[in-house]
Amino acid sequence: MTQEEKQAARTRILKTAVSLFARKGYAAVGVREIAAQAEVNISMISYYFNGKVGILAEIVDEFWENYHRHIVKAMDRGETPEIKIHAITGAMVDYVRENKELALVAFHTMPLEIPEIANLKQKSLMKIMGSVQSLIASLGLDINDLQLFSIIGPAIMSLIVTHFRLRDFQAKVFDINFDDAFYERYKIIIATLLLEGVQGLARLPKSNTEKNA
Amino acid sequence: MTQEEKQAARTRILKTAVSLFARKGYAAVGVREIAAQAEVNISMISYYFNGKVGILAEIVDEFWENYHRHIVKAMDRGETPEIKIHAITGAMVDYVRENKELALVAFHTMPLEIPEIANLKQKSLMKIMGSVQSLIASLGLDINDLQLFSIIGPAIMSLIVTHFRLRDFQAKVFDINFDDAFYERYKIIIATLLLEGVQGLARLPKSNTEKNA
Amino acid sequence: MTQEEKQAARTRILKTAVSLFARKGYAAVGVREIAAQAEVNISMISYYFNGKVGILAEIVDEFWENYHRHIVKAMDRGETPEIKIHAITGAMVDYVRENKELALVAFHTMPLEIPEIANLKQKSLMKIMGSVQSLIASLGLDINDLQLFSIIGPAIMSLIVTHFRLRDFQAKVFDINFDDAFYERYKIIIATLLLEGVQGLARLPKSNTEKNA
Amino acid sequence: MTQEEKQAARTRILKTAVSLFARKGYAAVGVREIAAQAEVNISMISYYFNGKVGILAEIVDEFWENYHRHIVKAMDRGETPEIKIHAITGAMVDYVRENKELALVAFHTMPLEIPEIANLKQKSLMKIMGSVQSLIASLGLDINDLQLFSIIGPAIMSLIVTHFRLRDFQAKVFDINFDDAFYERYKIIIATLLLEGVQGLARLPKSNTEKNA
DNA sequence: AATGAATGAGCATTCATTCAT
DNA sequence: TATGAATGAATGCTCATTCAT
């Protein structure tokens, strides 16, 4: 009871913050709001996280760490590019769907200047770029083509999350049921888009895809 | 002089705000910072824009309005899907590249809960979705497949914008020269990814792409 | 009216802060207390002084600046050491008596580590030490004897100020009337102490007063 | 081991607090800082001292108690005023030099309004004033001249401590070596200043030194 | 004797906005 | 148009202390 309850406060702060940051953005959320909603004393935030930005740091770190781990694990599974891609996109979708708010906060935070987490952001990006590079290599593209990489890399990374960024909005405006069936189809569509798109790239005449052509 | 300078104040506020919002996010930027950097008295922000949120509203409205206009104009040009897609992606890339910070702010703002601009956001989304719908139709996909639509739409948007969200970061970490040649290649790659990816989707067995299959 | 009233707020903050700092010490006084007592909105403190420490900086600067000016002016007046010393101690006592709380705050603040005003403190000390040096020279002591200087300088300062630090306490415990007559006598006593004391120093056998004797 | 270590905690708190109070002032030091630097759990401060102010009380009490004791002891030693004064100033300097930070805190605290230790302050002042009174009497001055006493008393008390208040500052700015030799000379200078100064006072024409003259 | 989570009040500062000039 | 003083609420954070363990 005690052990569980003691941890509960810290966890409650984290979960509440993730949810609020995802909806309003980090800067627009105040510590009072987090504390009130997590039913915790304000000072507990500094006590556990060394201030508001500490929560954000933990969120960003945790997301990219897990995201990277899921991709790497999925990448080991398949033999052909087709299976690999399906495994990876499947893993990405599953993880992001199960940690939607965490993913939104982490993604939303990437392009923002927040000095306190600049190093962490760079570390996370380097790590995730590494796994994307492996992915690109397995798709048969030139791994040394930095330009191509700098285009495909972010594209793959964001393809999945962007859906979740706009999902609630779409659910409200259109009448779409984002259930399990939808996401099974979603995985296939995303994987197909990637696979066929990249294969199309490989078929491009050299003059168009070569660096500084 | 007076006429020019008078307009200059309002414009200066807008440009400064766009730049700051793009780098730090809307909520993290204060009116003092904008006013100081635009070399304008603080009160001028309320005077010209009815408060900080008024600047954001103008940014969001302007971006999506122009973005939509560019797409529509490009769509009229081509006959075959190939030409259409190349024209549209080309127009998107050109516009976003020329208005990078405006695009970042507008895109970044979309998933955030900011009550004062909720209606404007919905209006903008409806408009842009309309043009994506036309685009999808011209690609030969089922225009009534809402699920497919809800996936492809954001995917296209993210393909274009995500590059710019991470560009400065990449430019710092890797050593990539994002010049005109890069962006010519960029357009071809994006268009190819889309074209080939979507054509791949069209080849999928019905059971996989059908709604509620 | 307007000009006066506008300055009035700033002046009220300063005077209130001087009084509170003198009684409780800088760190023990909150901006709320200052603002409330000065009947000013809290934010005016940052507006006018760039934060609480800005008030302290202004106090310290103003006191030492004026203190130095009074000493220099008094020093020009007399010819003989006797007259000089009487003039200087008289000027010191008059100024400190008329700006008692300012003096207490400035004096009290000197030995404290307050990073934001470290430079200002050093500047003030250098300035005041300069005038003390002239004073010492006019007393016939060796101006190059740094040790002697480092002893006499603070001694003079403390002779004057310590009385005011304990005055209220003494007034409460004993039954002393600190009126004009008292301070006329006070000046004579201080000047005599100094003059005779220093003359006594000059009569000391060399072995006792020489550096590293 | 346990017994020593247990006492060590309390002592460590006290020593750390003395050092921090001396450098930053009582109000500017937090219990966290003390606890961290003393490598003690925060709660131990309340446990041993009944709160932060309890540490200050102990510091003030200890200093004045010992200061008074040293003066009294020294006063018993000599017969002539000259020997008395040299003995007393010598004792003062030695004690303050060996307990520099304790002395600084105690002196710094005297003029401040800190309700919780107001009584203690008054008690300490009464006691020390008593011994100063004896000192003054032995110098041949009128013991019933309250005005004279209220001037000379604090002067003597502060003469020595003020040196230490500014010592570190001076050591940094000028290049003075405050070693044993310095303090032997220091004692002689202070004693001479006092002795000759007071003898000079005794020679003053009645009209200048008499109460309400 | 010692720990560390927890409290609630308080800290200095900054916020966007208003308003008389 | 433009200024800058002024407002009152809100910001993130730290305070000394308590208490169950």
Coordinates of N, CA, C and O in Angstrom, one line a residue, chain C residues 33-170:
Chain C
E33 N 5.5 43.0 0.6 CA 5.5 43.9 1.8 C 5.8 45.3 1.3 O 5.2 46.3 1.7
I34 N 6.8 45.4 0.5 CA 7.2 46.7 0.0 C 6.1 47.4 -0.8 O 5.7 48.5 -0.6
A35 N 5.5 46.6 -1.7 CA 4.4 47.1 -2.6 C 3.2 47.5 -1.8 O 2.7 48.6 -2.0
A36 N 2.9 46.7 -0.8 CA 1.7 47.0 0.0 C 1.9 48.3 0.8 O 1.1 49.2 0.8
Q37 N 3.1 48.4 1.4 CA 3.3 49.6 2.3 C 3.5 50.8 1.4 O 3.2 51.9 1.9
A38 N 4.0 50.7 0.2 CA 4.2 51.8 -0.7 C 2.9 52.1 -1.5 O 2.9 53.1 -2.2
E39 N 1.9 51.3 -1.2 CA 0.6 51.4 -2.0 C 0.9 51.5 -3.5 O 0.5 52.4 -4.2
V40 N 1.5 50.4 -3.9 CA 1.9 50.4 -5.3 C 1.6 48.9 -5.8 O 1.7 48.0 -5.0
N41 N 1.3 48.7 -7.0 CA 1.1 47.4 -7.6 C 2.5 46.6 -7.6 O 3.5 47.2 -7.9
I42 N 2.4 45.4 -7.2 CA 3.7 44.6 -7.1 C 4.5 44.7 -8.4 O 5.8 44.8 -8.3
S43 N 3.9 44.6 -9.5 CA 4.7 44.6 -10.7 C 5.5 45.9 -11.0 O 6.4 45.9 -11.8
M44 N 5.1 46.9 -10.3 CA 5.8 48.2 -10.5 C 7.3 48.1 -10.0 O 8.1 48.8 -10.4
I45 N 7.5 47.2 -9.1 CA 8.9 47.0 -8.6 C 9.8 46.5 -9.7 O 10.9 47.1 -9.9
S46 N 9.4 45.5 -10.4 CA 10.2 45.1 -11.5 C 10.2 46.1 -12.6 O 11.2 46.3 -13.3
Y47 N 9.1 46.8 -12.8 CA 9.0 47.8 -13.8 C 10.0 48.9 -13.6 O 10.6 49.3 -14.6
Y48 N 10.1 49.4 -12.4 CA 11.0 50.5 -12.1 C 12.4 50.1 -11.8 O 13.4 50.8 -12.1
F49 N 12.6 49.0 -11.2 CA 13.9 48.6 -10.6 C 14.5 47.3 -11.1 O 15.5 46.9 -10.7
N50 N 13.8 46.7 -12.1 CA 14.3 45.4 -12.6 C 14.4 44.4 -11.4 O 15.4 43.7 -11.4
G51 N 13.4 44.3 -10.6 CA 13.5 43.3 -9.5 C 13.9 43.9 -8.2 O 14.5 45.0 -8.1
K52 N 13.8 43.1 -7.2 CA 14.0 43.5 -5.8 C 15.5 44.0 -5.7 O 15.8 45.0 -5.0
V53 N 16.4 43.2 -6.3 CA 17.8 43.5 -6.1 C 18.2 44.8 -6.7 O 19.2 45.5 -6.3
G54 N 17.3 45.3 -7.7 CA 17.6 46.6 -8.3 C 17.4 47.7 -7.3 O 18.1 48.7 -7.4
I55 N 16.5 47.5 -6.4 CA 16.3 48.5 -5.4 C 17.5 48.6 -4.5 O 18.0 49.7 -4.2
L56 N 18.0 47.5 -4.1 CA 19.2 47.4 -3.3 C 20.3 48.1 -3.9 O 21.1 48.9 -3.3
A57 N 20.5 47.8 -5.2 CA 21.6 48.3 -6.0 C 21.5 49.9 -5.9 O 22.5 50.6 -5.7
E58 N 20.3 50.4 -6.2 CA 20.2 51.8 -6.2 C 20.5 52.4 -4.8 O 21.1 53.5 -4.7
I59 N 20.1 51.8 -3.8 CA 20.3 52.2 -2.4 C 21.8 52.3 -2.2 O 22.4 53.3 -1.7
V60 N 22.5 51.2 -2.4 CA 23.9 51.1 -2.2 C 24.7 52.2 -3.0 O 25.5 52.9 -2.5
D61 N 24.3 52.2 -4.2 CA 25.0 53.2 -5.1 C 24.8 54.6 -4.6 O 25.8 55.4 -4.5
E62 N 23.6 54.9 -4.3 CA 23.3 56.3 -3.9 C 24.0 56.7 -2.6 O 24.6 57.7 -2.5
F63 N 23.9 55.7 -1.7 CA 24.6 56.1 -0.4 C 26.1 56.4 -0.5 O 26.6 57.4 -0.1
W64 N 26.8 55.4 -1.1 CA 28.2 55.6 -1.1 C 28.6 56.8 -2.0 O 29.6 57.5 -1.7
E65 N 27.9 56.9 -3.1 CA 28.2 58.1 -3.9 C 28.1 59.4 -3.2 O 29.0 60.2 -3.2
N66 N 27.0 59.6 -2.4 CA 26.8 60.8 -1.7 C 27.7 60.9 -0.5 O 28.3 62.0 -0.2
Y67 N 28.0 59.8 0.1 CA 28.9 59.7 1.3 C 30.2 60.2 0.9 O 30.8 61.1 1.5
H68 N 30.7 59.7 -0.2 CA 32.0 60.1 -0.8 C 32.0 61.6 -1.1 O 33.0 62.3 -0.8
R69 N 31.0 62.0 -1.8 CA 30.9 63.4 -2.2 C 31.0 64.4 -1.0 O 31.7 65.4 -1.0
H70 N 30.3 64.0 0.1 CA 30.3 64.8 1.3 C 31.7 64.9 1.9 O 32.1 65.9 2.4
I71 N 32.3 63.7 1.9 CA 33.7 63.7 2.5 C 34.6 64.6 1.7 O 35.4 65.4 2.3
V72 N 34.6 64.4 0.4 CA 35.5 65.1 -0.4 C 35.3 66.6 -0.3 O 36.2 67.4 -0.1
K73 N 34.0 67.0 -0.2 CA 33.7 68.4 -0.1 C 34.2 69.0 1.2 O 34.8 70.0 1.3
A74 N 34.0 68.2 2.3 CA 34.5 68.6 3.6 C 36.0 68.7 3.7 O 36.5 69.6 4.4
M75 N 36.6 67.8 3.0 CA 38.1 67.8 3.0 C 38.7 69.0 2.5 O 39.8 69.4 2.8
D76 N 38.0 69.6 1.5 CA 38.6 70.8 0.9 C 38.6 72.0 1.8 O 39.3 73.0 1.5
R77 N 37.8 71.9 2.8 CA 37.5 73.1 3.6 C 38.7 73.5 4.5 O 39.1 74.7 4.5
G78 N 39.2 72.6 5.3 CA 40.1 73.0 6.3 C 41.6 73.0 5.9 O 42.0 72.5 4.9
E79 N 42.4 73.7 6.7 CA 43.8 73.7 6.5 C 44.6 72.7 7.4 O 45.3 71.9 7.0
T80 N 44.4 72.9 8.7 CA 45.1 72.1 9.7 C 44.4 70.7 9.8 O 43.2 70.6 9.5
P81 N 45.1 69.7 10.2 CA 44.5 68.4 10.4 C 43.3 68.4 11.3 O 42.2 67.8 11.1
E82 N 43.4 69.2 12.4 CA 42.3 69.4 13.3 C 41.0 69.8 12.7 O 40.0 69.2 12.8
I83 N 41.2 70.9 11.9 CA 40.0 71.4 11.3 C 39.4 70.4 10.2 O 38.2 70.2 10.1
K84 N 40.3 69.8 9.5 CA 39.9 68.8 8.5 C 39.1 67.7 9.1 O 38.0 67.4 8.7
I85 N 39.7 67.1 10.2 CA 39.0 66.0 10.8 C 37.6 66.4 11.4 O 36.7 65.7 11.2
H86 N 37.6 67.6 12.0 CA 36.3 68.0 12.5 C 35.3 68.2 11.4 O 34.1 67.9 11.5
A87 N 35.8 68.8 10.3 CA 34.9 69.0 9.1 C 34.4 67.7 8.6 O 33.2 67.5 8.3
I88 N 35.3 66.8 8.4 CA 35.0 65.5 7.8 C 34.0 64.7 8.7 O 33.0 64.2 8.3
T89 N 34.4 64.5 10.0 CA 33.5 63.8 10.8 C 32.1 64.5 10.9 O 31.1 63.8 11.0
G90 N 32.2 65.8 11.0 CA 30.9 66.5 11.0 C 30.1 66.2 9.8 O 28.9 65.9 9.9
A91 N 30.7 66.3 8.6 CA 30.0 66.0 7.4 C 29.4 64.6 7.4 O 28.2 64.3 7.0
M92 N 30.2 63.6 7.8 CA 29.8 62.2 7.9 C 28.6 62.1 8.8 O 27.6 61.5 8.4
V93 N 28.7 62.6 10.0 CA 27.6 62.5 11.0 C 26.4 63.1 10.4 O 25.3 62.5 10.5
D94 N 26.5 64.3 9.9 CA 25.3 65.0 9.4 C 24.6 64.1 8.3 O 23.4 63.9 8.3
Y95 N 25.5 63.7 7.3 CA 24.9 62.9 6.2 C 24.2 61.6 6.7 O 23.1 61.3 6.3
V96 N 24.9 60.9 7.5 CA 24.4 59.6 8.0 C 23.2 59.9 8.9 O 22.2 59.1 8.8
R97 N 23.2 60.9 9.7 CA 22.0 61.2 10.5 C 20.8 61.5 9.6 O 19.7 61.1 9.9
E98 N 21.0 62.3 8.6 CA 19.9 62.7 7.7 C 19.5 61.5 6.8 O 18.4 61.6 6.2
N99 N 20.3 60.5 6.6 CA 20.0 59.4 5.8 C 20.2 58.1 6.5 O 20.8 57.2 6.0
K100 N 19.7 58.1 7.7 CA 20.1 57.0 8.6 C 19.8 55.6 8.0 O 20.6 54.7 8.0
E101 N 18.6 55.4 7.5 CA 18.2 54.1 7.0 C 19.0 53.7 5.8 O 19.4 52.6 5.6
L102 N 19.2 54.7 4.9 CA 20.0 54.5 3.7 C 21.4 54.0 4.1 O 21.9 53.0 3.6
A103 N 21.9 54.7 5.1 CA 23.3 54.3 5.6 C 23.3 52.9 6.2 O 24.2 52.1 5.9
L104 N 22.3 52.6 7.0 CA 22.3 51.3 7.6 C 22.2 50.2 6.6 O 22.9 49.2 6.7
V105 N 21.3 50.4 5.6 CA 21.2 49.3 4.5 C 22.5 49.2 3.8 O 23.0 48.1 3.6
A106 N 23.1 50.3 3.4 CA 24.4 50.3 2.6 C 25.5 49.6 3.4 O 26.2 48.7 2.9
F107 N 25.6 50.0 4.7 CA 26.6 49.4 5.6 C 26.4 48.0 5.8 O 27.3 47.1 5.8
H108 N 25.1 47.7 6.1 CA 24.8 46.3 6.5 C 25.0 45.3 5.3 O 25.4 44.2 5.5
T109 N 24.9 45.9 4.1 CA 25.0 45.1 2.9 C 26.4 44.8 2.5 O 26.7 43.7 1.8
M110 N 27.3 45.6 2.9 CA 28.7 45.5 2.5 C 29.3 44.1 2.6 O 29.8 43.5 1.7
P111 N 29.2 43.5 3.8 CA 29.9 42.2 4.0 C 29.1 41.0 3.4 O 29.7 39.9 3.5
L112 N 28.0 41.2 2.9 CA 27.1 40.0 2.5 C 27.4 39.7 1.0 O 27.7 40.5 0.2
E113 N 27.4 38.4 0.8 CA 27.5 37.9 -0.6 C 26.2 38.0 -1.3 O 25.3 37.2 -1.1
I114 N 26.1 39.0 -2.2 CA 24.9 39.1 -3.0 C 25.4 39.3 -4.4 O 25.8 40.4 -4.8
P115 N 25.5 38.2 -5.2 CA 26.2 38.2 -6.4 C 25.9 39.3 -7.4 O 26.7 39.9 -8.0
E116 N 24.6 39.6 -7.4 CA 24.1 40.6 -8.3 C 24.7 42.0 -8.1 O 24.7 42.9 -9.0
I117 N 25.1 42.3 -6.9 CA 25.7 43.6 -6.6 C 27.2 43.6 -6.2 O 27.7 44.6 -5.7
A118 N 27.8 42.4 -6.5 CA 29.2 42.3 -6.1 C 30.1 43.4 -6.8 O 30.9 44.0 -6.1
N119 N 29.8 43.6 -8.0 CA 30.6 44.7 -8.7 C 30.4 46.1 -8.2 O 31.3 46.8 -8.0
L120 N 29.1 46.3 -7.9 CA 28.8 47.6 -7.4 C 29.4 47.8 -6.0 O 30.0 48.9 -5.7
K121 N 29.4 46.8 -5.2 CA 30.0 46.9 -3.9 C 31.5 47.2 -4.0 O 32.1 48.1 -3.3
Q122 N 32.2 46.5 -4.9 CA 33.6 46.7 -5.1 C 33.9 48.1 -5.5 O 34.8 48.8 -5.0
K123 N 33.1 48.6 -6.5 CA 33.2 50.0 -7.0 C 33.1 51.0 -5.8 O 33.9 51.9 -5.7
S124 N 32.0 50.8 -5.0 CA 31.8 51.7 -3.9 C 32.9 51.7 -2.9 O 33.3 52.7 -2.4
L125 N 33.4 50.5 -2.6 CA 34.5 50.4 -1.6 C 35.7 51.1 -2.1 O 36.4 51.8 -1.4
M126 N 36.1 50.9 -3.4 CA 37.2 51.5 -4.0 C 37.1 53.0 -3.8 O 38.1 53.7 -3.4
K127 N 36.0 53.5 -4.2 CA 35.8 55.0 -4.1 C 35.9 55.5 -2.7 O 36.7 56.5 -2.5
I128 N 35.3 54.9 -1.8 CA 35.3 55.4 -0.4 C 36.7 55.2 0.2 O 37.1 56.1 1.0
M129 N 37.3 54.2 -0.2 CA 38.7 53.9 0.4 C 39.6 55.1 -0.1 O 40.5 55.5 0.6
G130 N 39.4 55.5 -1.3 CA 40.2 56.6 -1.9 C 40.1 57.8 -1.0 O 41.1 58.5 -0.7
S131 N 38.8 58.2 -0.6 CA 38.7 59.4 0.3 C 39.3 59.1 1.7 O 39.8 60.1 2.3
V132 N 39.2 57.9 2.1 CA 39.8 57.6 3.4 C 41.3 57.8 3.4 O 41.9 58.3 4.3
Q133 N 41.9 57.4 2.2 CA 43.3 57.6 2.1 C 43.7 59.0 2.2 O 44.7 59.3 2.9
S134 N 43.0 59.9 1.5 CA 43.3 61.3 1.6 C 43.2 61.8 3.1 O 44.0 62.5 3.6
L135 N 42.2 61.3 3.8 CA 42.0 61.6 5.2 C 43.2 61.2 6.0 O 43.7 61.9 6.8
I136 N 43.6 60.0 5.8 CA 44.7 59.4 6.5 C 46.0 60.2 6.2 O 46.8 60.6 7.2
A137 N 46.2 60.6 5.0 CA 47.3 61.4 4.6 C 47.3 62.7 5.4 O 48.3 63.2 6.0
S138 N 46.1 63.3 5.5 CA 46.0 64.6 6.2 C 46.2 64.5 7.7 O 46.4 65.5 8.4
L139 N 46.2 63.3 8.1 CA 46.4 63.0 9.6 C 47.9 62.8 9.9 O 48.3 62.6 11.0
G140 N 48.7 62.8 8.8 CA 50.1 62.7 9.0 C 50.6 61.2 9.1 O 51.8 61.0 9.4
L141 N 49.7 60.3 8.7 CA 50.2 58.9 8.7 C 50.7 58.5 7.4 O 50.5 59.2 6.4
D142 N 51.5 57.4 7.4 CA 52.1 56.9 6.1 C 51.1 56.4 5.2 O 50.4 55.4 5.4
I143 N 51.0 57.1 4.0 CA 49.9 56.7 3.1 C 50.2 55.4 2.4 O 49.3 54.8 1.8
N144 N 51.4 54.9 2.4 CA 51.8 53.7 1.8 C 51.7 52.5 2.7 O 51.9 51.3 2.3
D145 N 51.4 52.7 3.9 CA 51.2 51.6 4.9 C 49.8 51.0 4.7 O 48.9 51.4 5.4
L146 N 49.8 50.0 3.9 CA 48.5 49.4 3.6 C 47.8 48.8 4.8 O 46.6 48.8 5.0
Q147 N 48.6 48.2 5.7 CA 48.1 47.6 6.9 C 47.4 48.6 7.7 O 46.2 48.4 8.1
L148 N 48.1 49.7 8.0 CA 47.5 50.7 8.8 C 46.2 51.2 8.2 O 45.2 51.4 8.8
F149 N 46.3 51.4 6.9 CA 45.2 51.9 6.1 C 44.0 50.9 6.3 O 42.8 51.4 6.5
S150 N 44.3 49.7 6.2 CA 43.2 48.7 6.2 C 42.6 48.6 7.6 O 41.5 48.0 7.8
I151 N 43.2 49.1 8.6 CA 42.7 49.2 9.9 C 41.9 50.4 10.2 O 40.8 50.4 10.7
I152 N 42.6 51.6 9.9 CA 41.9 52.9 10.2 C 40.7 53.1 9.4 O 39.7 53.6 9.9
G153 N 40.7 52.7 8.1 CA 39.6 52.9 7.2 C 38.3 52.4 7.8 O 37.3 53.1 8.1
P154 N 38.2 51.1 8.0 CA 37.0 50.5 8.6 C 36.7 51.1 10.0 O 35.5 51.2 10.3
A155 N 37.7 51.4 10.7 CA 37.5 51.9 12.1 C 36.7 53.2 12.0 O 35.8 53.3 12.8
I156 N 37.1 54.0 11.1 CA 36.4 55.3 11.0 C 34.9 55.1 10.6 O 34.0 55.6 11.2
M157 N 34.8 54.3 9.6 CA 33.4 54.0 9.2 C 32.6 53.4 10.3 O 31.4 53.8 10.5
S158 N 33.1 52.5 11.0 CA 32.3 51.8 12.1 C 32.0 52.8 13.2 O 31.0 52.7 13.8
L159 N 33.0 53.7 13.5 CA 32.8 54.7 14.6 C 31.5 55.5 14.3 O 30.7 55.7 15.3
I160 N 31.3 55.8 13.1 CA 30.1 56.6 12.8 C 28.9 55.8 12.7 O 27.9 56.1 13.3
V161 N 28.9 54.7 12.0 CA 27.7 54.0 11.7 C 27.2 53.1 12.8 O 26.0 53.0 13.0
T162 N 28.1 52.6 13.6 CA 27.6 51.6 14.6 C 26.7 52.3 15.6 O 25.7 51.7 16.1
H163 N 26.9 53.6 15.9 CA 26.0 54.3 16.8 C 24.6 54.2 16.3 O 23.7 53.9 17.0
F164 N 24.5 54.4 14.9 CA 23.1 54.4 14.4 C 22.5 53.0 14.3 O 21.3 52.8 14.4
R165 N 23.4 52.0 14.2 CA 22.9 50.6 14.2 C 22.2 50.2 15.5 O 21.3 49.4 15.5
L166 N 22.8 50.8 16.6 CA 22.3 50.4 17.9 C 21.4 51.5 18.6 O 20.9 51.3 19.7
R167 N 21.3 52.6 17.9 CA 20.6 53.7 18.5 C 19.2 53.4 19.0 O 18.9 53.7 20.2
D168 N 18.4 52.8 18.2 CA 17.0 52.6 18.6 C 17.0 51.6 19.8 O 16.2 51.8 20.7
F169 N 17.9 50.7 19.7 CA 18.0 49.7 20.8 C 18.3 50.5 22.2 O 17.7 50.2 23.2
Q170 N 19.3 51.3 22.1 CA 19.8 52.0 23.2 C 18.7 53.0 23.7 O 18.5 53.1 24.9

